[in-house]
Coordinates of C-alpha atoms and ligand atoms in Angstrom, one line a residue:
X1 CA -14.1 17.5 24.3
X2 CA -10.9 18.5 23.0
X3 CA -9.8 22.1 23.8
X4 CA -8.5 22.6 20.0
X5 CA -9.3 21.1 16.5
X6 CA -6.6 20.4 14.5
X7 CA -6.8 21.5 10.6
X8 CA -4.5 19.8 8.3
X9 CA -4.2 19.8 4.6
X10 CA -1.3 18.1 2.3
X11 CA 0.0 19.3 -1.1
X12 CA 2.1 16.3 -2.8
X13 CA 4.8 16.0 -5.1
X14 CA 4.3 12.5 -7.3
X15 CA 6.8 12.0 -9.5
X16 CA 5.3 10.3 -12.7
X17 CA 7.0 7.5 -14.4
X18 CA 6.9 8.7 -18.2
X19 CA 10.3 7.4 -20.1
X20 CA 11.1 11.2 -21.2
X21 CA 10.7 14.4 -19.2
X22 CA 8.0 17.0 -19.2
X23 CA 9.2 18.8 -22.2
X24 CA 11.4 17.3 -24.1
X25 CA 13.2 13.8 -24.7
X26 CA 15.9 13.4 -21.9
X27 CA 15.6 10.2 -20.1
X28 CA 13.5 10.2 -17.3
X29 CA 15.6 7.3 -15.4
X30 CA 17.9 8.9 -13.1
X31 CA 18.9 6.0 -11.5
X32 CA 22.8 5.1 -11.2
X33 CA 23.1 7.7 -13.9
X34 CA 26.2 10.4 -13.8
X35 CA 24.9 13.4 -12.6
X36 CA 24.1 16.0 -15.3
X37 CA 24.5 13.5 -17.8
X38 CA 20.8 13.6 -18.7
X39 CA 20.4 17.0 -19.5
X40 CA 19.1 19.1 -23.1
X41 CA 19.6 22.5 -23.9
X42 CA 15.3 22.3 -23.4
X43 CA 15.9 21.1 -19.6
X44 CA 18.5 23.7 -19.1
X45 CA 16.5 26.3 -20.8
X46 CA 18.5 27.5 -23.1
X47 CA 17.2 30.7 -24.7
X48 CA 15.6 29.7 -28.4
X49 CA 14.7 26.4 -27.3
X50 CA 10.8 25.1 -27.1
X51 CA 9.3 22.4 -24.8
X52 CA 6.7 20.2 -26.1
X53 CA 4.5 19.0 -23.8
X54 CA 5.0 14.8 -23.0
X55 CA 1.4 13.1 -23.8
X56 CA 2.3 10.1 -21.3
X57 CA 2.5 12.5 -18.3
X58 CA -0.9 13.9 -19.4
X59 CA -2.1 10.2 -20.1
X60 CA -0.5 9.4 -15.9
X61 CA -2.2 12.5 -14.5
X62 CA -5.2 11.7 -15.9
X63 CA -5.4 8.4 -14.5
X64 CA -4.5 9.4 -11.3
X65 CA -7.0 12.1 -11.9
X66 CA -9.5 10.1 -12.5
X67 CA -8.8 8.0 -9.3
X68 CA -9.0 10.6 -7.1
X69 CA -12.4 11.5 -8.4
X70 CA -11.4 14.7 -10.2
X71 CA -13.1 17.1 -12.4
X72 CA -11.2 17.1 -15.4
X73 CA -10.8 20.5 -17.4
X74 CA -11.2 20.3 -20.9
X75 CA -9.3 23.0 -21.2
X76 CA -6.3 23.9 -19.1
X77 CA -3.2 25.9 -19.7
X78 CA 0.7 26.2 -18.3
X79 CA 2.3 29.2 -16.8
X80 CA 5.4 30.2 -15.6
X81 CA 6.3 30.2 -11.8
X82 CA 8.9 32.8 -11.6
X83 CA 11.9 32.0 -8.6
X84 CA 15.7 32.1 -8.7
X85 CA 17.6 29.1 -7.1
X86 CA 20.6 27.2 -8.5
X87 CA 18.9 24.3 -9.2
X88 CA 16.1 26.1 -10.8
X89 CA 18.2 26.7 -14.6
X90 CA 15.4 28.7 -16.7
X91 CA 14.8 31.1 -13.5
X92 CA 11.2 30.0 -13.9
X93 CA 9.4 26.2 -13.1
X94 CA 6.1 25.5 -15.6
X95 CA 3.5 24.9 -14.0
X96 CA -0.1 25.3 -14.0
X97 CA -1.7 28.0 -11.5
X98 CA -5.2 29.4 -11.9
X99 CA -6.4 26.5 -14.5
X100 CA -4.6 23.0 -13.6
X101 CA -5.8 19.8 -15.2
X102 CA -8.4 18.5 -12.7
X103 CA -10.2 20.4 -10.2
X104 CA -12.9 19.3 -6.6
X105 CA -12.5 15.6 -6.3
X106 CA -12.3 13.2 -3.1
X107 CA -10.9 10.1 -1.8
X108 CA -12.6 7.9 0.2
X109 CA -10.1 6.3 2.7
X110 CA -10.3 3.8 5.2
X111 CA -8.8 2.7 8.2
X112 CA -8.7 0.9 11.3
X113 CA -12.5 -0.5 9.9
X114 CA -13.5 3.3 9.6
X115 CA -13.9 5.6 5.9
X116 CA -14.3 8.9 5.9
X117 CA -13.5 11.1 2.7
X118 CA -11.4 13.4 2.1
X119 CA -11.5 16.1 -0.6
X120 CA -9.0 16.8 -3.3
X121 CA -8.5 20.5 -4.6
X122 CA -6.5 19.8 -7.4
X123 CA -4.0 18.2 -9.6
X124 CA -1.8 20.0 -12.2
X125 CA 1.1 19.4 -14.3
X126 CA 4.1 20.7 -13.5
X127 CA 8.0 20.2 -13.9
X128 CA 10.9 19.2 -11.2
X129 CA 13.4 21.6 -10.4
X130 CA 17.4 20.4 -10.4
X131 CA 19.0 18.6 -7.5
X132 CA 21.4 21.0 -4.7
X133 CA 23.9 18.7 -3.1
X134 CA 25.8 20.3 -0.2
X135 CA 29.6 19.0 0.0
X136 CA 32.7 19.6 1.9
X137 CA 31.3 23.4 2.5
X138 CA 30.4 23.7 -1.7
X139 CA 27.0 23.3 -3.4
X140 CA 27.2 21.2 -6.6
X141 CA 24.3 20.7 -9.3
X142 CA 22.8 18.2 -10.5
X143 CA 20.3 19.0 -13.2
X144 CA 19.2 15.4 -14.2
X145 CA 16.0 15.5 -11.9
X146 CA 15.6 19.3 -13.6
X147 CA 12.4 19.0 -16.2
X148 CA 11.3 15.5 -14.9
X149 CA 7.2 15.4 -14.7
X150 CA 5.6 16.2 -11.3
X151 CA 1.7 15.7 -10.7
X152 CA 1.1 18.1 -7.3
X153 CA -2.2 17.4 -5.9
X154 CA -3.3 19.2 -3.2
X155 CA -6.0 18.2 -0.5
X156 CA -8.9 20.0 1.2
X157 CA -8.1 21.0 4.6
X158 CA -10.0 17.6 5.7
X159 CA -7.0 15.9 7.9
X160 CA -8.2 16.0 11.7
X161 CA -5.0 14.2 13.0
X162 CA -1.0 13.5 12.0
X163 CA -2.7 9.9 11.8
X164 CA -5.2 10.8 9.0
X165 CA -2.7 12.5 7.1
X166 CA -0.3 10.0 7.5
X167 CA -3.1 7.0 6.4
X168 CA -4.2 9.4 3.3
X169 CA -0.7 9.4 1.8
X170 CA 0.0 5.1 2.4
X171 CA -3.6 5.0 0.2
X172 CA -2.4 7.8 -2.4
X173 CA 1.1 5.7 -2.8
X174 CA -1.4 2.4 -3.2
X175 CA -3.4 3.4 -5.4
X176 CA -0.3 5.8 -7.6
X177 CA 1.4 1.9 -7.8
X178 CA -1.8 0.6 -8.9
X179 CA -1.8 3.0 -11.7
X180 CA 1.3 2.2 -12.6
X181 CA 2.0 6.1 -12.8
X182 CA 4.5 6.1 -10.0
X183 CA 7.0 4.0 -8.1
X184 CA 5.6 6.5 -5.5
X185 CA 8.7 5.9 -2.9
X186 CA 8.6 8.3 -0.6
X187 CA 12.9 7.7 0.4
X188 CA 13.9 8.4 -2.9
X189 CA 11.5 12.0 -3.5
X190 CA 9.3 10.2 -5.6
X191 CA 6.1 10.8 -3.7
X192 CA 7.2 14.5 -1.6
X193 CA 5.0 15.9 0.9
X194 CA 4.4 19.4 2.3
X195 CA 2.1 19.5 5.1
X196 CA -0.4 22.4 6.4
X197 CA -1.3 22.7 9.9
X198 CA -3.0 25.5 11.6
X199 CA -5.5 25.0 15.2
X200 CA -8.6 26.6 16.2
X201 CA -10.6 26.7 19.5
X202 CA -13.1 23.9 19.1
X203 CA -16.4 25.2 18.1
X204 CA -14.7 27.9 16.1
X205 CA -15.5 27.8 12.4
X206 CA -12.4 30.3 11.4
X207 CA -9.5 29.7 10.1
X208 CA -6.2 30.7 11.6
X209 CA -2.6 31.3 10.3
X210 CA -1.3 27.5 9.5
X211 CA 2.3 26.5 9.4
X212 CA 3.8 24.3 6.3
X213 CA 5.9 21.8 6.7
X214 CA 8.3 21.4 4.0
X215 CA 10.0 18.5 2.1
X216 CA 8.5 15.6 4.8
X217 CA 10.1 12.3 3.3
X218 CA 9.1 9.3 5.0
X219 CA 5.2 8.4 6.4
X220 CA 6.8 9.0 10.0
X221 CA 8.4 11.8 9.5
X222 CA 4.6 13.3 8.1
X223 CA 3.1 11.7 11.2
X224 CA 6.2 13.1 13.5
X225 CA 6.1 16.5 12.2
X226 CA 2.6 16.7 12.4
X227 CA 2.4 15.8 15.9
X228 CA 5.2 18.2 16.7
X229 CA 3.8 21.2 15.3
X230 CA -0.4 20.1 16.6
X231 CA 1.6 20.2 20.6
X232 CA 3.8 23.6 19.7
X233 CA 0.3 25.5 18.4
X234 CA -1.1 24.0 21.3
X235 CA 1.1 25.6 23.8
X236 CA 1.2 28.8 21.9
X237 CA -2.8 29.0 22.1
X238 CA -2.6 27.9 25.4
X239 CA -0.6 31.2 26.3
X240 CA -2.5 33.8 24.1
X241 CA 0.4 33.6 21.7
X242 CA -2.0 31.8 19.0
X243 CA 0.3 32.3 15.9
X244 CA -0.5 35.4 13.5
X245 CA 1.1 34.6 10.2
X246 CA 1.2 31.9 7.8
X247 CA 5.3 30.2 8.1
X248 CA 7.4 27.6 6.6
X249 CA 8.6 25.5 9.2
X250 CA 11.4 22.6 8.4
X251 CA 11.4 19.3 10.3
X252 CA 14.8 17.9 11.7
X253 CA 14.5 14.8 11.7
X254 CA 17.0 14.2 14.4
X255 CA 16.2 16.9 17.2
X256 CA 12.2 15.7 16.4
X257 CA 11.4 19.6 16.1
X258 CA 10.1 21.5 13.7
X259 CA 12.7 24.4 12.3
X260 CA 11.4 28.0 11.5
X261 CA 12.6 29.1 7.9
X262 CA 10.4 31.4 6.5
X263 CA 6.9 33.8 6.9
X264 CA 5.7 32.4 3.5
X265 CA 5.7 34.1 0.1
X266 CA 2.5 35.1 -1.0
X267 CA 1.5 33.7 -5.3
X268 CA 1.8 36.9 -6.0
X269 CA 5.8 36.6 -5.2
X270 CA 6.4 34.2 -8.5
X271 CA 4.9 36.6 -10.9
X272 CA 3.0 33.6 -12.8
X273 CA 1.5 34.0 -16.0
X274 CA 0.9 32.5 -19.0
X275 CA 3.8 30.2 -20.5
X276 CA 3.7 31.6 -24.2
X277 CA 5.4 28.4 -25.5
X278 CA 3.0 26.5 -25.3
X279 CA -0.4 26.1 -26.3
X280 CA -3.2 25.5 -23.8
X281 CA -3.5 21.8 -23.0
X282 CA -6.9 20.3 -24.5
X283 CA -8.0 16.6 -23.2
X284 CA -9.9 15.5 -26.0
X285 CA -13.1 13.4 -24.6
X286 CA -12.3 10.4 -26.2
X287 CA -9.2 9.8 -24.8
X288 CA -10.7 10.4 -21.4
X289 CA -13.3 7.3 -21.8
X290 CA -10.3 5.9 -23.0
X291 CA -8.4 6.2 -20.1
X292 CA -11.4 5.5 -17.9
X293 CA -11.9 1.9 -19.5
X294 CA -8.0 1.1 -18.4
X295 CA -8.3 1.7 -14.9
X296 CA -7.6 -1.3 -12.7
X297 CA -10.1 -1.5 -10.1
X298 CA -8.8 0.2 -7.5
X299 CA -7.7 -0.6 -3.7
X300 CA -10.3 0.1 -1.3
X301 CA -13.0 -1.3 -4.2
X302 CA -10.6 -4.8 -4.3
X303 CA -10.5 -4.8 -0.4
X304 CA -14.2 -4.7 -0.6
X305 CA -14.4 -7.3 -3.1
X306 CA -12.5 -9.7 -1.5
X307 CA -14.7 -9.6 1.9
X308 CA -18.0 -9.9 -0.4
X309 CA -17.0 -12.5 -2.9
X310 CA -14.0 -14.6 -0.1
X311 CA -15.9 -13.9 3.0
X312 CA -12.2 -12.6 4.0
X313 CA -12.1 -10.0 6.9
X314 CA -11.3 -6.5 6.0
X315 CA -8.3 -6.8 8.1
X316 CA -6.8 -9.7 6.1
X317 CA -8.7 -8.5 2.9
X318 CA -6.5 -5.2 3.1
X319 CA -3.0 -7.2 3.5
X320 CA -3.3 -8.6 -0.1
X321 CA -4.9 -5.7 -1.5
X322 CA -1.3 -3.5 -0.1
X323 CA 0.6 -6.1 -2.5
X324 CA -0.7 -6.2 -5.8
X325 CA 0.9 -9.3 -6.9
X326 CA 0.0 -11.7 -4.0
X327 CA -3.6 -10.7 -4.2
X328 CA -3.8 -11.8 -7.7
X329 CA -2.0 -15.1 -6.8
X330 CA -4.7 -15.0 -3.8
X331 CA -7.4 -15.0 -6.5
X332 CA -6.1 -17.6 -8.7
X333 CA -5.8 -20.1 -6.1
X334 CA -9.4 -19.3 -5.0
X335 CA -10.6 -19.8 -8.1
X336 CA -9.1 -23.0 -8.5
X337 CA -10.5 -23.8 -5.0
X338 CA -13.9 -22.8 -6.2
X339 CA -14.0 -24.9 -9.5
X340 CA -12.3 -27.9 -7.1
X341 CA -15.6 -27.2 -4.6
X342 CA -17.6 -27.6 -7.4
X343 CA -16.3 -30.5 -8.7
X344 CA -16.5 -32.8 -6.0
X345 CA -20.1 -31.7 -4.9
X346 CA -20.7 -32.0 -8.6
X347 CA -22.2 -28.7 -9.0
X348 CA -22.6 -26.4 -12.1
X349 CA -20.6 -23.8 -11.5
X350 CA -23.1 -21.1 -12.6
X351 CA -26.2 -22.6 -10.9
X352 CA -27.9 -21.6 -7.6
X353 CA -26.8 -24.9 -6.0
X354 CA -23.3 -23.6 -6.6
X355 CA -23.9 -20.4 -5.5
X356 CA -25.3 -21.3 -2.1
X357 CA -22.4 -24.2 -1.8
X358 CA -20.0 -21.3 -2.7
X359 CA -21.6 -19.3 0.2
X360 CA -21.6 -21.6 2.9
X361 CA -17.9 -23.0 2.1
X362 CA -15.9 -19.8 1.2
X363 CA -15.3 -18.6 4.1
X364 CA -13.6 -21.5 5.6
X365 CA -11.8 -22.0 2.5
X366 CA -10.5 -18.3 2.1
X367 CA -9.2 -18.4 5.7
X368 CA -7.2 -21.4 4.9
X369 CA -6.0 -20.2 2.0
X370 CA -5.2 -16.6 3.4
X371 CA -3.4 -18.3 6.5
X372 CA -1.5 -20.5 4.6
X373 CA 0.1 -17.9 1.5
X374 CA 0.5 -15.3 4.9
X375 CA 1.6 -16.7 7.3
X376 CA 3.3 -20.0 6.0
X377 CA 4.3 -19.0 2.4
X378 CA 5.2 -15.4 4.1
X379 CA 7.2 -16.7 6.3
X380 CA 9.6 -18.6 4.1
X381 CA 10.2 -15.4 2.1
X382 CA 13.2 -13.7 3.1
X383 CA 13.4 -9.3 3.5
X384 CA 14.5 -9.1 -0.4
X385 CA 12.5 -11.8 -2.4
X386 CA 10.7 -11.0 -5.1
X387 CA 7.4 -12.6 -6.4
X388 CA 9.0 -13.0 -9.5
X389 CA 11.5 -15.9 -8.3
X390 CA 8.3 -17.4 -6.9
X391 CA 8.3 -21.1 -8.2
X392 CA 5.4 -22.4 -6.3
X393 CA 2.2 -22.2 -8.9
X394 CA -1.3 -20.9 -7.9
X395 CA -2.5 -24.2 -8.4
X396 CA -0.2 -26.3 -6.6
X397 CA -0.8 -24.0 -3.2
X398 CA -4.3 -24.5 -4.4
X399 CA -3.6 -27.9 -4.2
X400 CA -2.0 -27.9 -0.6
X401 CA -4.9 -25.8 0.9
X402 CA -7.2 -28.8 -0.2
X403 CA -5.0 -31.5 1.6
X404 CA -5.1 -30.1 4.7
X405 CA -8.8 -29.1 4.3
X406 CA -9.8 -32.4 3.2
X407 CA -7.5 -33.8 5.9
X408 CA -5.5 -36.0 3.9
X409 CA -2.5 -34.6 5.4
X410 CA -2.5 -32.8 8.9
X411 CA -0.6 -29.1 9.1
X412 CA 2.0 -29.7 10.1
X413 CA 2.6 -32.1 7.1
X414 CA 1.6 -29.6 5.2
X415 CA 4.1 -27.0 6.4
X416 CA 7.0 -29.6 5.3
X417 CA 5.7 -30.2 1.6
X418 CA 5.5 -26.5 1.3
X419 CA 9.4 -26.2 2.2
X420 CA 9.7 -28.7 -0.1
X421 CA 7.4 -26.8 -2.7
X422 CA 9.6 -23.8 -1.8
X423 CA 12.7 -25.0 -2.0
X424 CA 12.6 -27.2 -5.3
X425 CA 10.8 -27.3 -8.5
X426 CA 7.0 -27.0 -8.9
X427 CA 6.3 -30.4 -7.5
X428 CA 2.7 -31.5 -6.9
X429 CA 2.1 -31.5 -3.5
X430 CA 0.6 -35.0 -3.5
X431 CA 3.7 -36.0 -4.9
X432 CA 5.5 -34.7 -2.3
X433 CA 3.1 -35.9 0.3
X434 CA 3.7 -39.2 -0.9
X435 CA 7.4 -38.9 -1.7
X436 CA 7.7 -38.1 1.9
X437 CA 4.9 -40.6 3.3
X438 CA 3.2 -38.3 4.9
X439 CA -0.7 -38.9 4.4
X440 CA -2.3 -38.6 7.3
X441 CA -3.6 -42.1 9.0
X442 CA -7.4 -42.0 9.4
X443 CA -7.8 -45.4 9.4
X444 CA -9.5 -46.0 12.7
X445 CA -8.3 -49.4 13.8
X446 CA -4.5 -47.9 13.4
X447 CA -5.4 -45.0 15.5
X448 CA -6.9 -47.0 17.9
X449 CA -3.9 -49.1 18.4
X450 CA -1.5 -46.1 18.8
X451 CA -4.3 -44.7 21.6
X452 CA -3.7 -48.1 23.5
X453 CA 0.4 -48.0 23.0
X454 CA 0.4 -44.7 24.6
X455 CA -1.8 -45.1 27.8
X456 CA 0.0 -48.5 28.0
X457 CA 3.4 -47.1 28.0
X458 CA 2.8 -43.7 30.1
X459 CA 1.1 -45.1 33.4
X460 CA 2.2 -42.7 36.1
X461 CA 1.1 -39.6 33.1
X462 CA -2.3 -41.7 32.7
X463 CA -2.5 -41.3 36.5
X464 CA -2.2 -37.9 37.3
X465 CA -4.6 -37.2 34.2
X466 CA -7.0 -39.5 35.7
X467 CA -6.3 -37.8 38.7
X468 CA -7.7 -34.4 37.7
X469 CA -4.5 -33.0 36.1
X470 CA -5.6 -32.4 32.6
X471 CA -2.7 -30.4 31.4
X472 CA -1.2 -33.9 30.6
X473 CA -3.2 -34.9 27.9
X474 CA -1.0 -32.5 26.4
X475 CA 1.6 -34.5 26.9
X476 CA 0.0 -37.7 25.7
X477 CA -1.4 -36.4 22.7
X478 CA 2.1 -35.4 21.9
X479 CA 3.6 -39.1 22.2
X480 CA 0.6 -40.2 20.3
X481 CA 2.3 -37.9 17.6
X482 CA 5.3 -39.2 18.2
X483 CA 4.1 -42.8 17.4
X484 CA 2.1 -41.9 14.2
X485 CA 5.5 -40.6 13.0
X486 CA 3.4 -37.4 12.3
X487 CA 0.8 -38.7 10.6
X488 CA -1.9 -38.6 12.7
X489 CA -4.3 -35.3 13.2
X490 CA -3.7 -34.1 16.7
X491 CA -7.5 -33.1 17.3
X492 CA -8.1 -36.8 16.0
X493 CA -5.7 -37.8 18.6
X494 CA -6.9 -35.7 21.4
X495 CA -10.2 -36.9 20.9
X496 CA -9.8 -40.9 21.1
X497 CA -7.4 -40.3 23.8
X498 CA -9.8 -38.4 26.0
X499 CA -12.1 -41.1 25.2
X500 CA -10.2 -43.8 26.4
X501 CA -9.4 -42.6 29.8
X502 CA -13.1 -41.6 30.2
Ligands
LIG601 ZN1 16.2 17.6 -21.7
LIG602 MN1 4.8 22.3 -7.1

């Protein structure tokens, strides 16, 4: 057993992706944009200005609230988090503190083939501060970022490791891009991370003084930072020097260490109350069910679907489920797979003959189709392409899958029409197949012959096989290749070969 138990909790920064900002109608693009060039006297709080609250932002926390599994409020309300900082232009952030949007929800997660759960606190509303950029020994401003709609969401203490944590927030960016409520990148601050850590003898139910990491922005640096500070405590228990107050620690991302910059403020430090501009925030219950009825399904229940309906493993299940896009071109060319199954057998395709057809073929067929848009497709992609430029249809890779499975053409043929599809138009891949003259041969006479050529013409390899060497029917079946131009299926060839020299 280990000697400690480590506690973490996470408290995240998602930036949502409303066209305006929290309170009033300044873009909400910041991208390539001159700095301070998207700015309102609202967003600069000027005095006799008034925000309005941005309905989309509630519309994206909601969502993402609902995802997590959150108690919505009916009722919630905005105050006023007092702090001065340059960046910070009304000397206050809204935000919500004693009743935020959603309260007590959980996220099941699952990795490595294990789910545990972890529980959500809370989400609330909240606005972005301004941007500090340090330069040449000055500190310019940049208040685009400065009103821009935050969602924090805050976790139970539930994390046990840096690897947990870590998992939690690749599943939270997942499912924030599912929604559609957040490009969610953690490089450019729109998904930010602070991260609590504190240890405790195990077998001890307290809890001690935790550290908080600030401003983590990349999944390594949470992971990196995490295991840092877990091996610091560690020590510092180890020597009776168990830490005694709660401290904001920085991580360097160069050194690998974590930085001490503060003992922490207590809530009571931002003098919050009530924002008296605007009115408590009411969800009305029929734009909840609303809401609810738009949800795409998401990640974990996908991955799940694919293994029950595809007979995929959760291992490969999970790779299309991470990009969106490619598991819905997954899907379409299963379907068409299925209705081809179907088809042929001449099945109805909503009877219990097809059903028990579908059973006892999908798996074989998923695989193929999984190994050939992952690996093959996959690997004719280069770093930047986008699914978009794509000009290969579901249903010709649909189509490909079925020539190789119903061995018309053998792989490797099938790895040259793909180039083909790749490179040019939409082409058919029959077409191409014959275009090329690449059916396979499965006529038995010609393989036959080719079998004879090759033991004829390799006698001293025929030998040593003979012999006992049976690496070198390797090396036969690969001039039997040679002399089918291709064509032939190498586990065809292997097989009449090994029967001829029986
Ligand atoms: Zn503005
Ligand atoms: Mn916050």
């Amino acid at each position: 057993m280990a000697k400690y138990e480590t506690i973490i909790g996470l408290e995240i920064h998602l930036q949502l992706k409303t066209k305006s900002k929290m309170f009033c109608s300044c873009s909400n693009d910041a991208d390539n944009q001159l700095p301070n060039s998207l700015v309102c006297p609202i967003c600069l709080g000027h005095p006799g200005t008034l925000p309005t609250v941005n309905q989309e932002a509630i519309k994206q926390a909601l969502m993402m609230s609902l995802a997590l599994n959150l108690k919505i409020n009916k009722k919630s309300k905005f105050d006023r988090k007092n702090y001065f900082y340059p960046d910070l232009p009304k000397g206050y952030q809204i935000s919500q503190f004693d009743e935020p949007l959603a309260q007590n929800g959980h996220l099941v997660i699952e990795a490595n083939g294990q789910t545990w759960s972890i529980g959500i606190e809370r989400l609330h509303l909240e606005e972005d501060a301004g941007k500090n950029i340090h330069q040449n020994g000055k500190t310019l401003v940049d208040f685009n970022r400065g009103g821009t709609p935050l969602a924090e969401i805050v976790t139970q203490p539930d994390f046990k490791s840096p690897a947990e944590a870590k998992e939690f927030l690749i599943q939270l960016r997942l499912i924030a891009r599912y929604l559609g409520v957040s490009d969610a990148d953690m490089e450019k601050g729109h998904l930010r991370c602070d991260a609590n850590i504190s240890l405790r003898p195990s077998g001890d139910y307290d809890f001690y003084p935790k550290t908080e990491i600030k401003n983590l922005n990349s999944f390594k640096a949470v992971e990196k930072a995490l295991e840092f500070e877990e091996k610091r405590q560690a020590k510092l228990w180890d020597e009776g020097q168990a830490p005694k107050t709660t401290s904001t620690r920085g991580w360097d991302e160069d050194k690998g260490e974590t930085v001490l910059q503060r003992t922490k403020e207590g809530s009571a430090d931002y003098r919050y109350f009530p924002e008296p501009d605007l009115p408590p925030l009411i969800v009305d219950q029929k734009l909840l069910t609303e809401i609810n009825a738009q949800l795409p399904e998401l990640p974990l229940a996908k991955k799940d679907r694919f293994v029950k309906e595809y007979g995929l493993e959760g291992k490969d299940a999970w790779v299309l489920v991470y990009q969106r896009k490619w598991a819905d071109y997954y899907e379409k060319i299963m379907s068409d797979l299925r209705a081809w199954l179907f088809e042929v057998k001449g099945v109805g395709p909503d009877t219990d003959r097809a059903t028990e057809l579908w059973e006892s073929e999908k798996a074989k067929l998923s695989k193929a189709a999984f190994a050939w848009l992952t690996s093959e497709l996959f690997g004719l992609l280069g770093n930047n392409f986008k699914m978009e430029d794509l000009k290969i249809s579901a249903e010709n890779m649909a189509e490909l899958v079925k020539l190789v499975y119903e061995k018309k053409i053998n792989s490797s043929a099938g790895q040259r029409i793909l180039k083909e599809m790749f490179a040019g138009t939409d082409d058919d891949p029959s077409n191409i197949a014959e275009r090329l003259d690449l059916a396979q041969i499965d006529d038995d006479s010609t393989l036959d012959d080719l079998a004879i050529k090759v033991i004829m013409t390799n006698p001293s390899q025929v030998e040593e096989y003979k012999a006992g060497k049976e690496a070198v029917l390797k090396f036969l079946v690969g001039q039997f290749m040679k002399e089918s131009k291709g064509k032939a299926n190498p586990q065809k060839a292997e097989e009449i070969l090994k029967n001829k020299l029986k």
